[in-house]
Each structure stands twice: as C-alpha cells, then as structure tokens.
Short mmCIF file of C-alpha atoms and ligand atoms in Angstrom, two decimals:
data_model
loop_
_atom_site.label_atom_id
_atom_site.label_comp_id
_atom_site.label_asym_id
_atom_site.label_seq_id
_atom_site.Cartn_x
_atom_site.Cartn_y
_atom_site.Cartn_z
CA MET I 1 39.65 -2.05 -12.97
CA SER I 2 37.13 -4.56 -14.31
CA ASP I 3 36.71 -6.08 -11.03
CA SER I 4 33.41 -6.58 -9.19
CA ARG I 5 34.91 -5.49 -5.86
CA ASN I 6 35.79 -1.99 -7.02
CA TRP I 7 33.19 -1.49 -9.68
CA PHE I 8 31.00 0.98 -7.84
CA GLU I 9 32.17 4.16 -6.03
CA SER I 10 31.35 4.01 -2.36
CA VAL I 11 28.16 5.79 -1.10
CA PRO I 12 28.65 8.32 1.81
CA GLU I 13 27.34 7.00 4.92
CA ALA I 14 24.34 9.31 5.21
CA ARG I 15 23.23 8.19 1.85
CA VAL I 16 23.51 4.48 2.21
CA ARG I 17 20.26 2.53 1.58
CA ARG I 18 19.61 -0.57 3.65
CA LEU I 19 17.70 -3.59 3.34
CA HIS I 20 16.18 -4.29 6.85
CA GLY I 21 15.21 -7.79 6.79
CA ALA I 22 12.05 -7.06 8.91
CA GLN I 23 9.37 -9.44 9.48
CA ARG I 24 5.79 -8.07 9.26
CA HIS I 25 2.91 -9.12 11.62
CA GLY I 26 -0.06 -6.92 10.60
CA VAL I 27 0.85 -3.35 11.37
CA CYS I 28 3.86 -4.41 13.47
CA LEU I 29 7.43 -5.06 12.23
CA GLN I 30 9.94 -7.44 13.87
CA LEU I 31 13.29 -5.75 13.51
CA ASP I 32 16.60 -6.56 15.32
CA GLY I 33 14.68 -8.55 17.93
CA ARG I 34 12.25 -5.58 18.55
CA GLU I 35 8.59 -5.13 17.85
CA LEU I 36 8.02 -1.80 16.06
CA ILE I 37 4.74 -0.33 14.84
CA ASN I 38 5.02 0.13 11.04
CA PHE I 39 4.32 3.62 9.55
CA ALA I 40 6.18 2.76 6.53
CA ALA I 41 3.96 0.40 4.53
CA ASN I 42 1.87 1.22 1.46
CA ASP I 43 -0.66 -1.44 2.89
CA TYR I 44 -3.16 1.48 3.36
CA LEU I 45 -6.16 -0.67 4.12
CA GLY I 46 -4.40 -3.62 6.02
CA LEU I 47 -5.52 -6.07 3.29
CA SER I 48 -2.21 -7.77 3.05
CA PHE I 49 -2.98 -9.69 6.26
CA HIS I 50 -6.83 -9.65 5.92
CA PRO I 51 -8.13 -13.15 6.53
CA ALA I 52 -10.41 -13.07 3.32
CA VAL I 53 -7.24 -12.14 1.23
CA GLN I 54 -4.99 -14.84 2.88
CA GLN I 55 -7.69 -17.49 2.52
CA ALA I 56 -8.19 -16.81 -1.16
CA ALA I 57 -4.41 -17.11 -1.90
CA ILE I 58 -4.13 -20.25 0.27
CA GLU I 59 -7.14 -21.99 -1.49
CA SER I 60 -5.66 -21.23 -4.89
CA ILE I 61 -2.25 -22.48 -4.07
CA LYS I 62 -3.78 -25.74 -2.76
CA ALA I 63 -5.76 -26.16 -5.89
CA GLN I 64 -3.22 -24.95 -8.46
CA GLY I 65 0.23 -24.88 -6.90
CA PHE I 66 2.19 -21.59 -7.03
CA GLY I 67 4.28 -20.58 -10.07
CA SER I 68 2.31 -19.82 -13.28
CA GLY I 69 4.93 -21.57 -15.43
CA ALA I 70 4.97 -19.13 -18.52
CA SER I 71 4.04 -15.73 -19.74
CA ARG I 72 0.34 -15.01 -19.99
CA LEU I 73 0.75 -15.19 -23.83
CA ILE I 74 1.93 -18.74 -23.66
CA SER I 75 0.15 -20.90 -21.04
CA GLY I 76 0.22 -18.76 -17.81
CA ASP I 77 -3.00 -16.97 -18.43
CA ASP I 78 -5.18 -18.21 -15.61
CA PRO I 79 -8.83 -17.43 -16.08
CA GLN I 80 -8.92 -15.47 -12.99
CA TRP I 81 -6.85 -12.68 -14.53
CA HIS I 82 -9.69 -12.02 -16.94
CA THR I 83 -12.20 -12.04 -14.04
CA LEU I 84 -10.05 -9.56 -12.28
CA GLU I 85 -9.62 -7.37 -15.35
CA MET I 86 -13.40 -7.29 -15.94
CA GLN I 87 -14.26 -6.50 -12.34
CA MET I 88 -11.59 -3.73 -12.18
CA ALA I 89 -12.80 -2.13 -15.52
CA ALA I 90 -16.30 -2.25 -14.16
CA TRP I 91 -15.62 -0.88 -10.67
CA LYS I 92 -13.46 1.92 -12.14
CA GLY I 93 -15.88 2.70 -14.86
CA TYR I 94 -13.53 1.95 -17.90
CA GLN I 95 -14.24 -0.23 -21.07
CA ALA I 96 -11.21 -2.47 -20.43
CA CYS I 97 -8.26 -3.34 -18.10
CA LEU I 98 -5.04 -5.23 -18.49
CA VAL I 99 -3.16 -6.66 -15.56
CA VAL I 100 0.68 -6.73 -15.52
CA GLY I 101 3.39 -8.05 -13.11
CA SER I 102 4.08 -4.94 -11.17
CA GLY I 103 3.73 -1.13 -11.31
CA MET I 104 7.49 -0.96 -12.38
CA LEU I 105 6.86 -3.31 -15.21
CA CYS I 106 3.51 -1.72 -15.98
CA ASN I 107 5.01 1.77 -16.66
CA THR I 108 8.23 0.82 -18.20
CA GLY I 109 6.37 -1.26 -20.64
CA LEU I 110 3.33 1.04 -21.13
CA LEU I 111 5.46 4.14 -22.14
CA GLN I 112 7.59 1.98 -24.35
CA ALA I 113 4.55 0.74 -26.08
CA LEU I 114 2.71 4.15 -26.33
CA ALA I 115 5.72 6.24 -27.46
CA ASP I 116 8.54 6.14 -29.91
CA ARG I 117 11.08 8.64 -30.90
CA HIS I 118 8.51 10.66 -32.86
CA THR I 119 6.54 11.17 -29.67
CA HIS I 120 6.84 14.02 -27.17
CA ILE I 121 6.34 13.04 -23.50
CA PHE I 122 5.59 15.85 -20.88
CA SER I 123 6.44 14.63 -17.53
CA ASP I 124 6.14 16.10 -13.97
CA LYS I 125 9.46 16.37 -12.36
CA LEU I 126 8.44 14.35 -9.29
CA ASN I 127 6.93 11.46 -11.23
CA HIS I 128 7.83 7.96 -10.12
CA ALA I 129 10.98 6.32 -11.30
CA SER I 130 8.91 3.74 -13.24
CA LEU I 131 7.43 6.58 -15.53
CA VAL I 132 10.89 8.21 -15.91
CA ASP I 133 12.48 4.84 -17.01
CA GLY I 134 9.46 4.13 -19.22
CA ALA I 135 9.95 7.48 -21.22
CA ARG I 136 13.59 6.77 -21.51
CA LEU I 137 13.04 3.25 -22.86
CA SER I 138 10.60 4.51 -25.34
CA GLY I 139 13.15 6.90 -27.06
CA ALA I 140 10.58 9.63 -27.06
CA VAL I 141 11.51 13.43 -26.67
CA VAL I 142 11.04 13.98 -22.98
CA HIS I 143 10.04 17.46 -21.69
CA ARG I 144 9.92 17.69 -17.76
CA TYR I 145 7.98 20.37 -16.19
CA ALA I 146 8.37 21.73 -12.55
CA HIS I 147 6.13 19.73 -10.14
CA ALA I 148 2.42 20.57 -10.77
CA ASP I 149 3.38 23.68 -12.77
CA LEU I 150 0.58 23.62 -15.30
CA GLN I 151 1.68 27.03 -16.76
CA GLN I 152 4.99 25.64 -17.66
CA LEU I 153 3.28 22.49 -18.99
CA GLU I 154 1.10 24.52 -21.20
CA LYS I 155 4.08 26.47 -22.51
CA LEU I 156 5.87 23.32 -23.37
CA LEU I 157 2.79 21.93 -25.14
CA MET I 158 2.56 25.07 -27.28
CA GLN I 159 6.41 24.91 -28.10
CA HIS I 160 6.54 21.32 -29.01
CA THR I 161 3.83 20.41 -31.38
CA GLY I 162 3.82 17.10 -33.07
CA ARG I 163 1.45 14.29 -33.91
CA ARG I 164 1.75 12.14 -30.81
CA ARG I 165 2.02 13.72 -27.46
CA ILE I 166 1.48 12.27 -23.96
CA ILE I 167 1.14 14.21 -20.68
CA VAL I 168 2.44 11.90 -17.87
CA SER I 169 1.75 12.32 -14.14
CA ASP I 170 1.47 10.38 -10.81
CA GLY I 171 -1.90 10.89 -9.22
CA VAL I 172 -0.66 10.95 -5.68
CA PHE I 173 3.00 11.95 -5.45
CA SER I 174 4.72 9.26 -3.55
CA MET I 175 7.33 11.29 -1.55
CA ASP I 176 5.25 14.53 -1.00
CA GLY I 177 1.66 13.03 -0.73
CA ASP I 178 0.25 15.83 -2.59
CA THR I 179 -2.09 15.20 -5.71
CA ALA I 180 -2.22 16.11 -9.40
CA ASP I 181 -4.90 18.25 -10.70
CA VAL I 182 -6.41 15.69 -12.91
CA ALA I 183 -9.28 17.75 -14.32
CA ALA I 184 -6.95 20.57 -15.28
CA LEU I 185 -4.44 18.02 -16.92
CA LEU I 186 -7.24 16.48 -18.89
CA LYS I 187 -8.31 19.96 -20.08
CA LEU I 188 -4.86 20.77 -21.28
CA ALA I 189 -4.65 17.39 -23.03
CA GLU I 190 -8.01 18.10 -24.88
CA MET I 191 -6.82 21.56 -25.76
CA HIS I 192 -3.54 20.53 -27.08
CA ASP I 193 -4.46 17.25 -28.56
CA ALA I 194 -2.51 14.95 -26.31
CA LEU I 195 -3.03 11.78 -24.36
CA LEU I 196 -3.08 11.86 -20.66
CA LEU I 197 -1.49 9.01 -18.45
CA ILE I 198 -2.19 9.14 -14.73
CA ASP I 199 -0.45 6.71 -12.40
CA ASP I 200 -2.70 6.70 -9.51
CA ALA I 201 -0.73 3.96 -7.48
CA HIS I 202 -1.27 5.63 -4.10
CA GLY I 203 -4.74 7.05 -4.71
CA ILE I 204 -6.76 3.96 -5.82
CA GLY I 205 -8.30 2.37 -2.67
CA THR I 206 -7.43 5.45 -0.50
CA LEU I 207 -9.11 8.60 -2.11
CA GLY I 208 -12.53 9.53 -3.07
CA SER I 209 -15.84 8.38 -1.38
CA GLN I 210 -15.58 4.85 -2.89
CA GLY I 211 -11.67 4.64 -3.01
CA LYS I 212 -11.76 5.09 -6.73
CA GLY I 213 -8.98 7.51 -6.61
CA LEU I 214 -8.30 10.71 -8.31
CA CYS I 215 -9.69 9.77 -11.78
CA ALA I 216 -13.18 8.84 -10.44
CA ASP I 217 -14.96 11.72 -12.11
CA VAL I 218 -13.26 11.47 -15.48
CA ALA I 219 -12.88 7.68 -15.89
CA ALA I 220 -13.40 6.37 -19.46
CA HIS I 221 -12.47 9.79 -21.08
CA PRO I 222 -11.05 8.77 -24.57
CA ARG I 223 -7.81 10.78 -23.88
CA LEU I 224 -7.30 9.11 -20.55
CA VAL I 225 -5.11 6.11 -19.64
CA GLU I 226 -4.95 5.18 -15.97
CA ALA I 227 -2.46 2.83 -14.34
CA GLY I 228 -2.39 1.61 -10.69
CA THR I 229 -0.92 -1.20 -8.71
CA PHE I 230 -2.29 -3.99 -6.49
CA GLY I 231 0.85 -3.85 -4.42
CA LYS I 232 -0.37 -0.86 -2.19
CA ALA I 233 -3.91 -0.46 -0.93
CA PHE I 234 -4.94 -3.86 -2.34
CA GLY I 235 -2.28 -5.51 -0.15
CA SER I 236 -1.38 -7.94 -2.99
CA TYR I 237 0.95 -7.67 -6.00
CA GLY I 238 0.71 -6.86 -9.71
CA ALA I 239 -0.54 -3.75 -11.50
CA PHE I 240 -3.14 -2.73 -14.00
CA ILE I 241 -3.85 -0.43 -16.89
CA LEU I 242 -7.36 1.01 -17.54
CA GLY I 243 -8.56 2.59 -20.79
CA SER I 244 -10.56 1.97 -24.07
CA HIS I 245 -11.10 -1.41 -25.54
CA GLU I 246 -8.89 -0.35 -28.51
CA LEU I 247 -6.04 0.68 -26.27
CA ILE I 248 -6.02 -2.44 -24.26
CA ASP I 249 -6.25 -4.69 -27.32
CA GLY I 250 -3.22 -2.74 -28.71
CA LEU I 251 -1.29 -3.29 -25.54
CA ARG I 252 -1.83 -7.09 -25.43
CA GLN I 253 0.12 -7.00 -28.81
CA ARG I 254 2.89 -4.58 -27.83
CA LEU I 255 3.36 -4.51 -24.00
CA ARG I 256 6.82 -6.15 -23.83
CA THR I 257 6.76 -6.54 -20.09
CA LEU I 258 3.56 -8.49 -20.41
CA ILE I 259 4.63 -10.62 -23.35
CA TYR I 260 8.24 -11.45 -22.12
CA SER I 261 7.63 -11.97 -18.43
CA THR I 262 6.25 -15.02 -16.49
CA ALA I 263 2.55 -14.39 -15.43
CA LEU I 264 2.01 -13.75 -11.75
CA PRO I 265 1.09 -16.91 -9.73
CA ALA I 266 -2.77 -17.47 -9.98
CA ALA I 267 -2.94 -17.15 -6.10
CA VAL I 268 -1.89 -13.45 -6.65
CA SER I 269 -5.02 -12.92 -8.83
CA ALA I 270 -7.13 -14.65 -6.17
CA ALA I 271 -5.68 -12.39 -3.49
CA SER I 272 -6.43 -9.34 -5.67
CA LEU I 273 -9.86 -10.44 -6.33
CA ALA I 274 -10.64 -10.84 -2.71
CA ALA I 275 -9.08 -7.50 -1.93
CA LEU I 276 -11.14 -5.74 -4.60
CA ALA I 277 -14.38 -6.99 -3.05
CA LEU I 278 -13.25 -5.63 0.40
CA VAL I 279 -12.19 -2.23 -1.35
CA ARG I 280 -15.62 -2.05 -2.96
CA GLU I 281 -17.43 -2.17 0.42
CA GLY I 282 -15.80 1.27 1.21
CA ALA I 283 -15.47 0.82 5.03
CA LEU I 284 -11.73 0.48 5.17
CA THR I 285 -11.23 3.54 2.80
CA ALA I 286 -13.53 5.47 5.15
CA GLN I 287 -11.49 4.24 8.18
CA LEU I 288 -8.25 5.21 6.49
CA GLN I 289 -9.56 8.70 5.79
CA ARG I 290 -10.68 9.17 9.38
CA HIS I 291 -7.13 8.07 10.41
CA VAL I 292 -5.54 10.72 8.12
CA ALA I 293 -7.81 13.46 9.58
CA LEU I 294 -6.92 12.35 13.09
CA PHE I 295 -3.17 12.37 12.42
CA ARG I 296 -3.35 15.83 10.91
CA GLU I 297 -5.37 17.16 13.76
CA LEU I 298 -3.13 15.86 16.44
CA ALA I 299 0.08 16.87 14.58
CA SER I 300 -1.12 20.29 13.41
CA ASP I 301 1.76 22.04 15.22
CA LEU I 302 4.49 19.85 13.55
CA PRO I 303 6.07 20.69 10.21
CA LEU I 304 3.86 18.53 8.22
CA MET I 305 3.83 19.02 4.45
CA SER I 306 0.56 19.81 2.94
CA SER I 307 -0.93 16.42 2.15
CA ALA I 308 -4.58 15.20 2.41
CA THR I 309 -3.51 11.59 1.57
CA ALA I 310 -2.25 8.60 3.60
CA ILE I 311 1.26 9.71 2.81
CA GLN I 312 2.26 12.39 5.52
CA PRO I 313 5.80 13.56 5.21
CA LEU I 314 7.23 15.62 7.96
CA MET I 315 10.08 17.99 6.58
CA VAL I 316 13.44 17.70 8.29
CA GLY I 317 15.88 19.17 5.92
CA GLU I 318 19.46 17.59 6.24
CA ASP I 319 20.05 13.87 5.78
CA ALA I 320 21.90 13.34 9.07
CA ASP I 321 18.93 15.05 10.97
CA ALA I 322 16.39 12.88 9.24
CA LEU I 323 18.39 9.70 10.01
CA ALA I 324 18.83 10.67 13.71
CA ALA I 325 15.06 11.41 13.93
CA SER I 326 14.24 7.91 12.42
CA ALA I 327 16.61 6.23 14.81
CA ARG I 328 15.00 7.96 17.71
CA LEU I 329 11.49 6.95 16.73
CA ARG I 330 12.70 3.43 16.44
CA GLU I 331 13.86 3.53 20.03
CA ALA I 332 10.40 4.80 20.98
CA GLY I 333 8.91 1.74 18.99
CA TYR I 334 7.88 3.28 15.74
CA PHE I 335 9.20 2.50 12.35
CA VAL I 336 9.24 5.64 10.24
CA PRO I 337 11.98 5.79 7.46
CA ALA I 338 14.14 8.90 6.61
CA ILE I 339 13.73 9.62 2.87
CA ARG I 340 16.85 11.29 1.44
CA PRO I 341 18.37 12.53 -1.72
CA PRO I 342 18.48 11.38 -4.45
CA THR I 343 15.06 10.06 -3.91
CA VAL I 344 13.94 13.68 -3.04
CA PRO I 345 15.79 17.07 -3.67
CA GLU I 346 18.87 18.18 -1.60
CA HIS I 347 18.08 19.69 1.76
CA THR I 348 14.59 18.24 1.81
CA ALA I 349 15.30 14.98 3.70
CA ARG I 350 12.10 13.96 5.59
CA LEU I 351 10.35 11.44 7.61
CA ARG I 352 7.84 9.68 5.46
CA ILE I 353 4.87 8.55 7.57
CA THR I 354 2.20 6.35 5.92
CA LEU I 355 -1.03 5.71 7.65
CA SER I 356 -3.23 2.59 7.48
CA ALA I 357 -6.84 1.75 8.20
CA ALA I 358 -5.34 -1.24 10.28
CA HIS I 359 -3.55 1.25 12.75
CA THR I 360 -5.45 1.94 15.99
CA GLN I 361 -6.14 5.57 17.10
CA ALA I 362 -3.98 4.93 20.20
CA GLN I 363 -0.97 4.02 17.89
CA ILE I 364 -1.54 7.14 15.86
CA ALA I 365 -1.71 9.26 18.92
CA GLY I 366 1.41 7.56 20.33
CA LEU I 367 3.47 8.26 17.08
CA VAL I 368 2.43 11.93 17.40
CA ARG I 369 3.71 12.17 20.88
CA ALA I 370 6.93 10.67 19.89
CA LEU I 371 7.29 12.94 16.94
CA ARG I 372 6.64 15.89 19.21
CA GLU I 373 9.53 14.74 21.51
CA LEU I 374 12.06 14.81 18.75
C1 PLP N 424 4.80 2.18 -6.02
C2 PLP N 424 4.68 2.84 -7.36
C3 PLP N 424 4.75 2.28 -8.61
C4 PLP N 424 5.32 0.74 -8.61
O1 PLP N 424 4.41 -0.09 -8.34
P1 PLP N 424 4.85 -1.56 -7.85
O2 PLP N 424 3.66 -2.45 -8.05
O3 PLP N 424 5.32 -1.47 -6.54
O4 PLP N 424 6.05 -1.98 -8.74
C5 PLP N 424 4.55 2.88 -9.81
N1 PLP N 424 4.09 4.17 -9.73
C6 PLP N 424 3.98 4.89 -8.54
C7 PLP N 424 3.42 6.22 -8.59
C8 PLP N 424 4.20 4.26 -7.36
O5 PLP N 424 3.97 4.88 -6.26
#
C-alpha cells in the first residue's frame, strides 16, 4: 500500500482541479492555442503588466540579479523592503508594516505567532484557507461562526472567556465577493477584550475612495491587525502585516515564515513600490469601480450574488452545470472558472468572474452577452 502510485484516492471527474498552463498577455490568456479574455485574475488594476511596474523589476534585476540568497534575517534584507514597509504604513495610516513572502506564508505564520493553545480564535466559516491553517498551526482553541453572523460570534465570545482572544475575518470574502462589517467586528473586539485580525487581500487597492480597503476608517486602532497581499491588486508578489510598532517588532522575532524562508527577490520589492505609487494615484481604483458598476448594471437580470466588489460570482448550483457553463464561455472567448466544492459549499457551484480596471467596456459587455446566452 505504501506506493506513490496508489497513495491518493481518485477524485471524481467533476471535482478534478486542473493546472491550465496558460500564458497571460495583459487581460488576455493564451490557452490551447486560443486567445481568451481573462475574467479570472486577481490583477484588479492591471498592474502586473503596467510598464512602470515592469521597468522597476527589470532595472532591479539588472542591478542586483534575481534571487535574494537568504532569509531577511540573514543577508536577504534589501533596503527596499524597508522603504516599502515605511510607505505602506504611511499610506494605510498605521505605525508599522512587515513584508512577508506571500499571503499564505503571512497568515499561517501570523496566527502561529499571535496564538498558542491558551488562545481562543473566533473565525468566520468562509475565511481563506491560509487563516484556517494558521489557526490550526497555532494550536489555539478555534471557534467558527456562521458566515458574517455577528450574533453567533458575540454568543461565542461570551461563552469562551480567556485572557487572549482573537477575532479573525477576511475583509472581502474571496468566493462570494461580499465584505465583513469591520466597524461592527471592531466594536465586538472592544466590548469583549479581543484582538481583531482582518485579512483584506481583495479589498486593498480595490475598495474605498483611495483604494485603502475596508479598514480605511479604523486604521491604527490598537486592537486591529491588518494583513493583505501584493499578489492581487498590486500585480506583484508578497504580503504585508500592518499594526502597532510593538506588534511588528514582536513579529520580527517570532514570525517563523519570515525567519525561516528565503526573502523575496529585491526586484519584487521594486515592482511592489512602483505599484504602490500607481495605486496611490487612485485613477485605476476608480476605473475598476466604474467597471464593477457597469457589469452589475448590464447583468442585473442574471443570478448574480450580492457583491459590490470586483469579485462577481454567478450562482449555478451543481458542479457539472458550472463546468459546462465555463466550457461554453471558453468557446465564446472568455475565461471564467467554475468554482466547486470543497472550495465552496455543496450545491453552490458558481462561475467566479473577476473584473479589472484593464478590461475595456466592450469586453465587459461581450462577457455579459455570452453569460445571457448560457
Ligand atoms: C489570496 C488570498 C490570500 C493568499 O495570498 P497570496 O499572496 O496569494 O498567497 C490570503 N488571504 C486571502 C483572503 C486571499 O484572498
């Protein structure tokens, strides 16, 4: 039985996940010899192929080569990481920032550093896998509350008292596109003496008047820790944690995914800095928000889920139907993935459409026509 060839049980056909091997060119995707318009990237502002972002990375590679050679705590700590951390903290309105390898590394390390087996973690049932795994790794007692159910959360907070408690939530929920009520969560954190961790991976760069995301109005609150990624709206790679000086200082000592992992290439920090400058201008975020409004207006008769973000899922139901719909869209020239269980609950398979500032209005209108023909 201990043979690699029969180690895993086979996955039913409608559940098989595929790596597509697709080449991106801007908002287009070259797949099986065909050019498709990509409605499946988290590159919400089109920054991954913005000339200024490309140029920053190219110049850094020419000057410094590529790989960083070591962990940031050994010799991989390029000064640009500190510039990026200072600029992120200043823009987001926090005392301090720490940059880590990716959102997955960020959250698994962060919860492991913040919590131990004496800690209670209160976690929204739809939280991203990285938060779920981080909570598990920490050994904390985990209480999951029904998605966005603040009454249940409050009940759990009253039942499970203890010295150290953390409420954990996505900002924008990645498969539904809806958002957490950050102000209400923070109020509960204050009333029940808990810390609040918001992972706004999909909100930063896309929401709010300046793209500062869902925590814009409560930034620097002493109970709040915010996390986000450079892999989505910033079109780059890596992730960041925002909070008080004391918190970030403590994390530099304890964040295992920072300490025991090779630093990102300096070229990635150069790209992220260039992207941040473009995000701060605000025009791309405004363009994305216009595209979201246009899509929702054009598709108002379709079974869209209630989402005001760049993630616009269309509910289908059964796995096979979602796969068939995705295949037909592909024939029409659009790449829109079917999202199926276990990523989402049973019988809620859906098409997950993500919009970008880099799409044209004609591309968005074309997608809506193809959706209507399904
Ligand atoms: C995408 C995502 C992550 C992971 O970020 P990466 O930088 O892609 O590893 C973490 N949390 C949430 C909520 C996400 O949507």
